[in-house]
Short mmCIF file of N, CA and C in Angstrom, two decimals:
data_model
loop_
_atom_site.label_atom_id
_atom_site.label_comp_id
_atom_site.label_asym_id
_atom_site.label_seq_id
_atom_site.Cartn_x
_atom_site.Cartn_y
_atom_site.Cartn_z
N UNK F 1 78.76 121.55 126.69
CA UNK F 1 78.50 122.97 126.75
C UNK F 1 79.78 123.75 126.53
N UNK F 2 79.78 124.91 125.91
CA UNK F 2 80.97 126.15 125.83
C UNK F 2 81.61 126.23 127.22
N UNK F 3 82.85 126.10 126.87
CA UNK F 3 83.42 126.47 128.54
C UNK F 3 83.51 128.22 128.69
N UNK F 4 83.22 129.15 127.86
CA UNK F 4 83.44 130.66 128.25
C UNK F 4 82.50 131.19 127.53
N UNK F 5 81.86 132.48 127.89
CA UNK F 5 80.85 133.58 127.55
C UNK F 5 80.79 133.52 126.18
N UNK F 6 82.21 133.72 125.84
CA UNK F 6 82.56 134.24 124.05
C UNK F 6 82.12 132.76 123.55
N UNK F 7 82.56 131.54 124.09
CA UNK F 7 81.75 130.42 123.27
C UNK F 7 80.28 129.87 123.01
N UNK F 8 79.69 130.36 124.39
CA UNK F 8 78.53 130.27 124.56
C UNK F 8 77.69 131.22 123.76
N UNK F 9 78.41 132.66 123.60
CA UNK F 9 77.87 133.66 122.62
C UNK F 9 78.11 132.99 121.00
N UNK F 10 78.92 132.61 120.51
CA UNK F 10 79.27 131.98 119.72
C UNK F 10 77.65 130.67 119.32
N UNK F 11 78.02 130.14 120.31
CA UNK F 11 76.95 128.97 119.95
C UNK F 11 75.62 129.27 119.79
N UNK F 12 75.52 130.31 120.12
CA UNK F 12 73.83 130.75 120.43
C UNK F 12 73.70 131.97 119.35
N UNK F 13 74.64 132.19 118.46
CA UNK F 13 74.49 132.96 116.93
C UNK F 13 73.68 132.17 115.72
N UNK F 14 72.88 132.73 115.58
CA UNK F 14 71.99 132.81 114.54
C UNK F 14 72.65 132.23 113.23
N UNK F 15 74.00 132.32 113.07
CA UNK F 15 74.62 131.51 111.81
C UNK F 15 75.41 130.21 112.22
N UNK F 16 75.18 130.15 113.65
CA UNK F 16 76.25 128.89 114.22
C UNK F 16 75.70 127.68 113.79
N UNK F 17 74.37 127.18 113.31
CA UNK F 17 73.84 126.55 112.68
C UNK F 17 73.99 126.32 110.90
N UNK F 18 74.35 127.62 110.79
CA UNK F 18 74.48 127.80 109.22
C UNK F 18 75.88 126.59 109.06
N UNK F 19 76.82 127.08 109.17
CA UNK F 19 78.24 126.79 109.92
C UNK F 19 78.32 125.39 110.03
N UNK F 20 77.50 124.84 111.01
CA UNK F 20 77.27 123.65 111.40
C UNK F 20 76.96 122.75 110.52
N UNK F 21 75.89 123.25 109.78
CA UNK F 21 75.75 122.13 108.70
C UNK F 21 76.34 122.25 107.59
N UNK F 22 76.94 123.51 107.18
CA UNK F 22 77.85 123.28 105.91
C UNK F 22 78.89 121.91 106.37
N UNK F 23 79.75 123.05 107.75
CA UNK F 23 80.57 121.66 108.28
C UNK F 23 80.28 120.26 107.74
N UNK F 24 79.12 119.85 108.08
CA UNK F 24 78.61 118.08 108.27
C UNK F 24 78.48 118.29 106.77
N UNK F 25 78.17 118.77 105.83
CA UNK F 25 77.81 118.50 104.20
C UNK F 25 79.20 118.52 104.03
N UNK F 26 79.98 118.89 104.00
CA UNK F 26 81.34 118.87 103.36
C UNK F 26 81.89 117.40 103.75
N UNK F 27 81.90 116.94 105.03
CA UNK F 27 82.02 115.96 105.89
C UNK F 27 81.67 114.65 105.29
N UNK F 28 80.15 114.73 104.94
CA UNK F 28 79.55 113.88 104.06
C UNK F 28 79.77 113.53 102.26
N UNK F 29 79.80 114.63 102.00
CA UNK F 29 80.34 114.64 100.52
C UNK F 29 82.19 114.01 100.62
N UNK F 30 83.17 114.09 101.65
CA UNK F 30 84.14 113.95 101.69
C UNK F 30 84.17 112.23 101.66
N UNK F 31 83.06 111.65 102.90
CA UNK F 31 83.19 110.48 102.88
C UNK F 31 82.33 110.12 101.68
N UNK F 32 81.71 110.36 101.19
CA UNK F 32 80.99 109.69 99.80
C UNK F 32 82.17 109.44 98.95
N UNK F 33 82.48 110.67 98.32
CA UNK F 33 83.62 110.77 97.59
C UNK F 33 84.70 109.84 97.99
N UNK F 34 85.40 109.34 99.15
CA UNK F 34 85.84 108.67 99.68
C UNK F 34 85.57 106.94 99.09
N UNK F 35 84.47 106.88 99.37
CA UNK F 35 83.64 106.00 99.55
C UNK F 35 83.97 105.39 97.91
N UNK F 36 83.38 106.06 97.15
CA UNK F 36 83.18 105.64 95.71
C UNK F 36 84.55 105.91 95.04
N UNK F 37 85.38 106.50 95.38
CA UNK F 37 86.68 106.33 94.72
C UNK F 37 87.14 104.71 95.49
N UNK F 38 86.81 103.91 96.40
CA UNK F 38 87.20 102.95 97.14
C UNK F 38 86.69 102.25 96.36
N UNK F 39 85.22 102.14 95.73
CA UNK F 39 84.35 101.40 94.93
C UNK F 39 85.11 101.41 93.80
N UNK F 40 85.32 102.21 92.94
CA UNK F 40 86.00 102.06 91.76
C UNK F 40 87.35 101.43 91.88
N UNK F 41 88.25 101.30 92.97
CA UNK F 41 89.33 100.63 92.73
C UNK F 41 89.07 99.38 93.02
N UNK F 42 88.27 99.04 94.05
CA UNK F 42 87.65 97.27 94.45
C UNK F 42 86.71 97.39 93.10
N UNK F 43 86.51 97.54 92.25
CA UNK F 43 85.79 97.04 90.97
C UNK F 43 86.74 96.84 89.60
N UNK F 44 87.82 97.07 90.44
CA UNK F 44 89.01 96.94 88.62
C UNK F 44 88.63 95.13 88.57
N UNK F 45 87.70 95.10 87.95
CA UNK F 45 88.28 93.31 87.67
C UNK F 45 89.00 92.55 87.37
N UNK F 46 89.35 91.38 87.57
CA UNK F 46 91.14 90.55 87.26
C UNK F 46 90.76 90.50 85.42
N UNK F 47 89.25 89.95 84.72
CA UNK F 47 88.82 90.45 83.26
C UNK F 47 89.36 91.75 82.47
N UNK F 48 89.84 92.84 83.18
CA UNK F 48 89.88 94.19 82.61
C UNK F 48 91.70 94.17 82.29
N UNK F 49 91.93 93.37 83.60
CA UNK F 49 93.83 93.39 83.16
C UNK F 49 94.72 92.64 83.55
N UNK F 50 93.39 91.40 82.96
CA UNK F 50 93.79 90.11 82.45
C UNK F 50 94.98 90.52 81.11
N UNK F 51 95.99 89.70 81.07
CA UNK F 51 97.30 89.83 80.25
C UNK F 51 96.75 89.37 78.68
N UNK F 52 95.83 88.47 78.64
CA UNK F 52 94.61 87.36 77.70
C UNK F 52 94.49 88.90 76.87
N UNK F 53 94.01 89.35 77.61
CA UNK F 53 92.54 90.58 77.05
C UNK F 53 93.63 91.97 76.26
N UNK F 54 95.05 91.89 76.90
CA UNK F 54 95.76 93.24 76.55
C UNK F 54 95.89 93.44 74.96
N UNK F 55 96.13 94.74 74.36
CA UNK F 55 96.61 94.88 73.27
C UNK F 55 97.72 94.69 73.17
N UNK F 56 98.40 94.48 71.63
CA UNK F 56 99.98 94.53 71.59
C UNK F 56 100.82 95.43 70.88
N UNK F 57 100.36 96.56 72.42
CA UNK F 57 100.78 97.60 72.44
C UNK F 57 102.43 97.76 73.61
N UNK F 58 103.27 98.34 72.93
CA UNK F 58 104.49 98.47 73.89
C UNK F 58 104.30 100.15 74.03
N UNK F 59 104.87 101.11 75.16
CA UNK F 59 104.94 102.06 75.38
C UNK F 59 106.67 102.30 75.86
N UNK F 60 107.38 102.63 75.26
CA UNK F 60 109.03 102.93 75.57
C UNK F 60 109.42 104.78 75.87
N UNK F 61 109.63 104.70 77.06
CA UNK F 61 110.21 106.01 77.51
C UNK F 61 111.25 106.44 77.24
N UNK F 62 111.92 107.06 76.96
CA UNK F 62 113.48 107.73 76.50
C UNK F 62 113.55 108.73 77.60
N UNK F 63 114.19 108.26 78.72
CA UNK F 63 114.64 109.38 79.85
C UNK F 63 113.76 110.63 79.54
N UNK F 64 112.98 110.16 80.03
CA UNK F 64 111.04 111.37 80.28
C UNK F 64 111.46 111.71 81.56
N UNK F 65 111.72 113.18 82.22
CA UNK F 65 112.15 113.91 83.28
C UNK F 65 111.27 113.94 84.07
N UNK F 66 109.94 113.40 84.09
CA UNK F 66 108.74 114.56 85.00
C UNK F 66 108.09 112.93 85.36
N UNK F 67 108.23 112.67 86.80
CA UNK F 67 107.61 111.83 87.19
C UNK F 67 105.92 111.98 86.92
N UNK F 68 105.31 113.37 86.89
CA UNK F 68 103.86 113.35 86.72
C UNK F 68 103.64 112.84 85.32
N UNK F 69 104.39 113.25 84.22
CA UNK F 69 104.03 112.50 83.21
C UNK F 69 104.65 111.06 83.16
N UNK F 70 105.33 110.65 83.57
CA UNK F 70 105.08 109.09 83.47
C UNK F 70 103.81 108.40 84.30
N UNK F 71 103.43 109.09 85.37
CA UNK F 71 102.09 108.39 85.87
C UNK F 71 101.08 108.57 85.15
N UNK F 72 101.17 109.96 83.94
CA UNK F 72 100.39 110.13 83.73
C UNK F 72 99.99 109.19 82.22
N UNK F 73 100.98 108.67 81.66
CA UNK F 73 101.22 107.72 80.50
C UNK F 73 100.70 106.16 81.39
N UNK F 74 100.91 105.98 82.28
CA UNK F 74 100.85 104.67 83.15
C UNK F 74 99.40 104.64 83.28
N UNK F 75 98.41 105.69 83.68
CA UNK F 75 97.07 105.61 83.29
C UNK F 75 96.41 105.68 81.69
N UNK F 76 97.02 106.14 81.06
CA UNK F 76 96.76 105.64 79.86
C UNK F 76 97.06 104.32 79.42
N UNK F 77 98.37 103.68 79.59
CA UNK F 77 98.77 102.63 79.08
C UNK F 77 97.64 101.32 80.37
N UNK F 78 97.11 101.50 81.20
CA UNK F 78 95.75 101.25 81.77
C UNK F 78 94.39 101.15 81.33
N UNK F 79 94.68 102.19 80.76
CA UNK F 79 93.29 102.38 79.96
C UNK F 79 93.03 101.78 78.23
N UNK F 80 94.48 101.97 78.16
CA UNK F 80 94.64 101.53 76.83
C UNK F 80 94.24 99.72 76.87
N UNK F 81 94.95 98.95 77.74
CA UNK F 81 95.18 98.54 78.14
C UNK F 81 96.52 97.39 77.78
N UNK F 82 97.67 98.21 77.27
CA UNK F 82 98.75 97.76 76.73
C UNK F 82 99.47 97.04 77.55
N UNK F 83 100.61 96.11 76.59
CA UNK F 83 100.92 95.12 77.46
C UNK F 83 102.22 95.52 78.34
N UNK F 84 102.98 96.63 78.11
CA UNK F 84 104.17 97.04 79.18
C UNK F 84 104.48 98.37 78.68
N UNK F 85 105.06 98.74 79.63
CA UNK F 85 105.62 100.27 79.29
C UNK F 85 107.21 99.83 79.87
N UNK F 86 108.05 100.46 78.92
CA UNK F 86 108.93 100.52 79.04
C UNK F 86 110.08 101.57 79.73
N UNK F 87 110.33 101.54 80.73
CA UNK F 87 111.23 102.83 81.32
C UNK F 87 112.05 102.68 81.17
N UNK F 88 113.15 103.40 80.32
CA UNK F 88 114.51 103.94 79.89
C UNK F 88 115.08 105.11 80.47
N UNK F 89 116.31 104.49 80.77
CA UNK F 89 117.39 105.88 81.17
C UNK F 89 116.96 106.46 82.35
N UNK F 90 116.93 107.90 82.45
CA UNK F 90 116.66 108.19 83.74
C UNK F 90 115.09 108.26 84.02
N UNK F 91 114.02 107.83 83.34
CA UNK F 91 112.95 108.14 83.90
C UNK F 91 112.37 107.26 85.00
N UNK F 92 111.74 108.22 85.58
CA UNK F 92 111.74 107.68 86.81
C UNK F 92 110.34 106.62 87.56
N UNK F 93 110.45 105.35 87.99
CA UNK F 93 109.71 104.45 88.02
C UNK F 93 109.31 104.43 89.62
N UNK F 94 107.96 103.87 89.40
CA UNK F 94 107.71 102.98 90.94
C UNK F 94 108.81 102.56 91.75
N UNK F 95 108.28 102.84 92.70
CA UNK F 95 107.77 103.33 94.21
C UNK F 95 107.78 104.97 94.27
N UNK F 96 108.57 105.99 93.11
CA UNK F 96 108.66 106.97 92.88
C UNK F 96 107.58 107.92 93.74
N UNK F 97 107.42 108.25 94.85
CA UNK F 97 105.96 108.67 95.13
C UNK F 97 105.11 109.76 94.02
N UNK F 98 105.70 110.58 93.11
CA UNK F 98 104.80 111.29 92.32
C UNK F 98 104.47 110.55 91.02
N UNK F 99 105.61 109.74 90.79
CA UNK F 99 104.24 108.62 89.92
C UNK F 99 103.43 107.76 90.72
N UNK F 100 103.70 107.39 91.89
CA UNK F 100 102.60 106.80 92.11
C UNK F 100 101.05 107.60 92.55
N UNK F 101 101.83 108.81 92.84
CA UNK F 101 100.27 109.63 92.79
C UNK F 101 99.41 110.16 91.87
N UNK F 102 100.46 110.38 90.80
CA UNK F 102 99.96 110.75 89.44
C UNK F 102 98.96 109.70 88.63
N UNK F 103 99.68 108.53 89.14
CA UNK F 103 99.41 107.11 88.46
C UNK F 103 97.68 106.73 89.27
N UNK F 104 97.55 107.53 90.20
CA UNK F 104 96.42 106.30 90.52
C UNK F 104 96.12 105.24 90.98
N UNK F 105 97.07 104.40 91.11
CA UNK F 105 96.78 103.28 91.08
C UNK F 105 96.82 102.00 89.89
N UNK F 106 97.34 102.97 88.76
CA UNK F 106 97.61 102.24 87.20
C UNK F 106 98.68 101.41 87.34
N UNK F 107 99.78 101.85 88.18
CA UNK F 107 101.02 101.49 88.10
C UNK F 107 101.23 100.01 88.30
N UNK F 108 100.05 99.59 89.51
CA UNK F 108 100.12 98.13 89.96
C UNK F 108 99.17 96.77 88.78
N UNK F 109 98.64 97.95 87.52
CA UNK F 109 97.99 96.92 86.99
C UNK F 109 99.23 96.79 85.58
N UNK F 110 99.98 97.46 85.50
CA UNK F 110 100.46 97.98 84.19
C UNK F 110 101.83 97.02 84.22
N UNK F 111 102.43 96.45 82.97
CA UNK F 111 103.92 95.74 83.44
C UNK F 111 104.47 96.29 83.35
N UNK F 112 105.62 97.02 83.83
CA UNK F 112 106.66 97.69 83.55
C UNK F 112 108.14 96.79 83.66
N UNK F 113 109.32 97.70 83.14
CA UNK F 113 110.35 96.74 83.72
C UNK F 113 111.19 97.67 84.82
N UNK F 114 111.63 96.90 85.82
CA UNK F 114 112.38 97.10 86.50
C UNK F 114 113.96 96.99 86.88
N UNK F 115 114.44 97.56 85.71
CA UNK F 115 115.49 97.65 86.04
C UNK F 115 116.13 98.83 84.39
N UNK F 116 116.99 99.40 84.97
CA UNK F 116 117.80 100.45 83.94
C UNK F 116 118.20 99.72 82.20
N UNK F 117 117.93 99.98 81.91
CA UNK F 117 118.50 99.96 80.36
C UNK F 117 118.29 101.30 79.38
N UNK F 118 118.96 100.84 78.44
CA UNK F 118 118.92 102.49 76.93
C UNK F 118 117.85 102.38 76.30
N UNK F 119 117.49 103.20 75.70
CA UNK F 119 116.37 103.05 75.19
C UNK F 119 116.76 101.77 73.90
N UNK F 120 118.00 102.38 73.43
CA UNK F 120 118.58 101.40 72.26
C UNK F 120 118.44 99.89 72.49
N UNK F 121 118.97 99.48 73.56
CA UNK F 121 118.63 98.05 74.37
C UNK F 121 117.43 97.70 74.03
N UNK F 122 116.50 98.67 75.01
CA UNK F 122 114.97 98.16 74.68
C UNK F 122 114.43 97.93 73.05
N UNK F 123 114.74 98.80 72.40
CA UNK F 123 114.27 99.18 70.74
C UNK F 123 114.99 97.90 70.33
N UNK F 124 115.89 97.33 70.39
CA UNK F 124 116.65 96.11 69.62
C UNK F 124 115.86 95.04 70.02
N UNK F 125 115.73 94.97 71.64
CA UNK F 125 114.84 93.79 72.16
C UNK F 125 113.13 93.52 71.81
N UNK F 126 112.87 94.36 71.27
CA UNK F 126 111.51 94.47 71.19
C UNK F 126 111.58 94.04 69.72
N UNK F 127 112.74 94.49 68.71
CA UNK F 127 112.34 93.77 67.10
C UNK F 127 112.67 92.75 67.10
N UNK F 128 113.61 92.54 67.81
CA UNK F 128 114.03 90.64 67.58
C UNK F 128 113.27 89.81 68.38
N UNK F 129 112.15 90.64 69.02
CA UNK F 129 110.40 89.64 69.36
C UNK F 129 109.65 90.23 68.19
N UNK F 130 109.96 90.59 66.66
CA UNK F 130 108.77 91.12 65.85
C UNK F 130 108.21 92.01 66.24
N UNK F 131 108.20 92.61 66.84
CA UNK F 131 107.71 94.16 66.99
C UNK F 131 108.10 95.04 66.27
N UNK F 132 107.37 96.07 65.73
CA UNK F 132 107.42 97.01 65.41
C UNK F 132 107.26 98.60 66.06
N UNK F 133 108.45 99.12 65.55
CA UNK F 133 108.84 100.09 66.51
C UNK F 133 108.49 101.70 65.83
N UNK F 134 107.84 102.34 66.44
CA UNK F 134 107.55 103.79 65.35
C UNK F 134 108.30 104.64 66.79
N UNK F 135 108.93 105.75 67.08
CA UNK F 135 108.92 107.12 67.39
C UNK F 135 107.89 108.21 67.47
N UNK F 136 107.54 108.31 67.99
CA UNK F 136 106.26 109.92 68.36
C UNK F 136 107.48 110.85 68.51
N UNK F 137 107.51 111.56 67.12
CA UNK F 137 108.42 113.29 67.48
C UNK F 137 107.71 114.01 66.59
N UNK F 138 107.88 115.08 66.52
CA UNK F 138 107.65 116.33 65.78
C UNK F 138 108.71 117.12 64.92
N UNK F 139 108.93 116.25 63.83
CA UNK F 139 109.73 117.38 63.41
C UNK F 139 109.43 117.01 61.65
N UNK F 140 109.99 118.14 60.75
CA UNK F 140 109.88 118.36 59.26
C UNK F 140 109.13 116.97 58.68
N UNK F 141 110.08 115.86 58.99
CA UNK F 141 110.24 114.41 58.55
C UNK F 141 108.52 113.44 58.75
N UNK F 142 108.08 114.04 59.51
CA UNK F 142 107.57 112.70 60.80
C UNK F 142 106.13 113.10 59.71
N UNK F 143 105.07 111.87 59.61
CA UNK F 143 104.31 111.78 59.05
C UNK F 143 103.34 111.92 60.20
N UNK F 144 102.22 112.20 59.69
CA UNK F 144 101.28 112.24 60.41
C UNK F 144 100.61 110.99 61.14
N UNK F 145 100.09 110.67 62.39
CA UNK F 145 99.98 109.78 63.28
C UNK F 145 98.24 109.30 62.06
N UNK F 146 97.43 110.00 62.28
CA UNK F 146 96.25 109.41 61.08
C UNK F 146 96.90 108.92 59.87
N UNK F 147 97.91 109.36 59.63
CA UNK F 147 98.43 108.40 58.24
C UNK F 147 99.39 107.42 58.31
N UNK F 148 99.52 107.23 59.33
CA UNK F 148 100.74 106.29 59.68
C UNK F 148 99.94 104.92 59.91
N UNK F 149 100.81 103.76 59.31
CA UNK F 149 99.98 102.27 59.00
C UNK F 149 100.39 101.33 60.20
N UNK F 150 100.04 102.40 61.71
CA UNK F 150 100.51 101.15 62.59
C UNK F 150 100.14 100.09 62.90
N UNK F 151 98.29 100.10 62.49
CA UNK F 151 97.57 98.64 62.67
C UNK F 151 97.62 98.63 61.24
N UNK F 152 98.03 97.66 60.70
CA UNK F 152 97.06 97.12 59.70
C UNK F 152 96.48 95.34 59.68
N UNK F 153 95.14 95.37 58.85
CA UNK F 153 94.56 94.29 59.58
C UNK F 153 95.02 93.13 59.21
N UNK F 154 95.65 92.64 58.68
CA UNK F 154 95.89 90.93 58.26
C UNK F 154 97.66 91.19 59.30
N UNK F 155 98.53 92.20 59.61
CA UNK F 155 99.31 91.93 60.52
C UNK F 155 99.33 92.16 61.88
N UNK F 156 99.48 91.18 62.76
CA UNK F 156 99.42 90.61 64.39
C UNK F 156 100.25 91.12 64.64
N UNK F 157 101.51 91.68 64.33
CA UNK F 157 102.42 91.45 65.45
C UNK F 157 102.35 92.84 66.01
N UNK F 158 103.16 92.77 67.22
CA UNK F 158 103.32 94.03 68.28
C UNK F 158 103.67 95.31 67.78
N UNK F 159 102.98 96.56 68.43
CA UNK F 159 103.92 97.78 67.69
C UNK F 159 104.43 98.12 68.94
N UNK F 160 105.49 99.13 68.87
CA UNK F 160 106.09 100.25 70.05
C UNK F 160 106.02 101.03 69.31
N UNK F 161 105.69 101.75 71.03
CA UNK F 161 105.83 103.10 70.41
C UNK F 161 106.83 103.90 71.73
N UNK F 162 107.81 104.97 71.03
CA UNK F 162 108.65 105.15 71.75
C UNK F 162 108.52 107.21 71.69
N UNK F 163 108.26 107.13 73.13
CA UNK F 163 107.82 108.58 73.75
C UNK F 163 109.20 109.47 74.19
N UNK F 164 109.73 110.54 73.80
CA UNK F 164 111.15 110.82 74.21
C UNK F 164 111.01 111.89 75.55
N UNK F 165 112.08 112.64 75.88
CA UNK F 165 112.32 113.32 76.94
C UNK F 165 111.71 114.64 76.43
N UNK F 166 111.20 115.11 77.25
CA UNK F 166 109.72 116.85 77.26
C UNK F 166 111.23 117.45 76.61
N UNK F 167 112.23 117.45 76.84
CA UNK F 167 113.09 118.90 76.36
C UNK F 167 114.11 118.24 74.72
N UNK F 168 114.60 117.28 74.59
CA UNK F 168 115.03 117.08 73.54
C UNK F 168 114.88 115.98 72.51
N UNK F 169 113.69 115.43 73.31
CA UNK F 169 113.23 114.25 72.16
C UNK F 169 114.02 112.96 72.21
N UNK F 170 113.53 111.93 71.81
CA UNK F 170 114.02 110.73 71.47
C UNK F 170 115.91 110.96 70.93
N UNK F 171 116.39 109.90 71.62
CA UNK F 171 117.87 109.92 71.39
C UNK F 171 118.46 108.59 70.67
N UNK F 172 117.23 107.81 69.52
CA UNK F 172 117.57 107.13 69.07
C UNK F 172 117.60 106.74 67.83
#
């Protein structure tokens, strides 16, 4: 029961019911929602990012400033389901807490490497495994991504692709 007049007046209002059950619907929709975002991460199957199943796709960062966009590349390269992303220079990696919030949960299916190198490092290491390396920039030069021959079908081997920093672009 209300311990005072004003609560007891309170409880015995004609909308204190209204109130009440919005309360409990919000409550309910919170734990659903809850609920099924829990479902979708206990349903990533070991099949979906299995290493077997990945494309050979590389993703290379060039000191990318904004932890939200690297989580937010880390769910793509998830979805994509490529075989590593590469972090260069200063961008900033796991345990990072805003990539890992950005990320979802991508971060723990995705390979990354852990530890500092140049982007140049990475770009050398990746052709002398046959990879092929393209740049994403924008400028006069750069051909268009629909016309660019990064798959073609009788060649296997790996492409990169190398994403630069939001303010001055690739430094390589």
């Amino acid at each position: 029961l209300p311990k005072s007049e004003g609560a007891m007046a309170m409880a015995d209002s004609p909308t204190r019911a209204g109130v009440v059950a919005n309360s409990m619907s919000f409550l309910y929709r919170e734990f659903k929602a809850d609920k099924e975002q829990w479902l979708i991460n206990v349903d990533r199957s070991q099949d979906v990012t299995d290493k077997k199943h990945s494309n050979p796709i590389t993703i290379v960062l060039d000191n990318v400033r904004s932890a939200h966009n690297v989580g937010n590349i880390l769910r793509l390269a998830e979805a994509a389901r490529v075989e590593s992303v590469q972090l260069c220079g200063m961008t900033p990696r796991p345990p990072h807490p805003k990539v890992l919030k950005t990320a979802m949960g991508a971060a723990e299916f995705v390979e990354q490497n852990n530890y500092s190198c140049t982007t140049i490092e990475t770009v050398r290491g990746l052709r002398s495994k046959g990879c092929r390396v393209y740049a994403l920039e924008t400028t006069e030069k750069s051909q268009s991504l629909f016309e660019a021959p990064f798959f073609v079908e009788d060649d296997t081997s790996p492409v990169a692709f190398v994403l630069g920093n939001e303010l001055i672009g690739e430094q390589i």
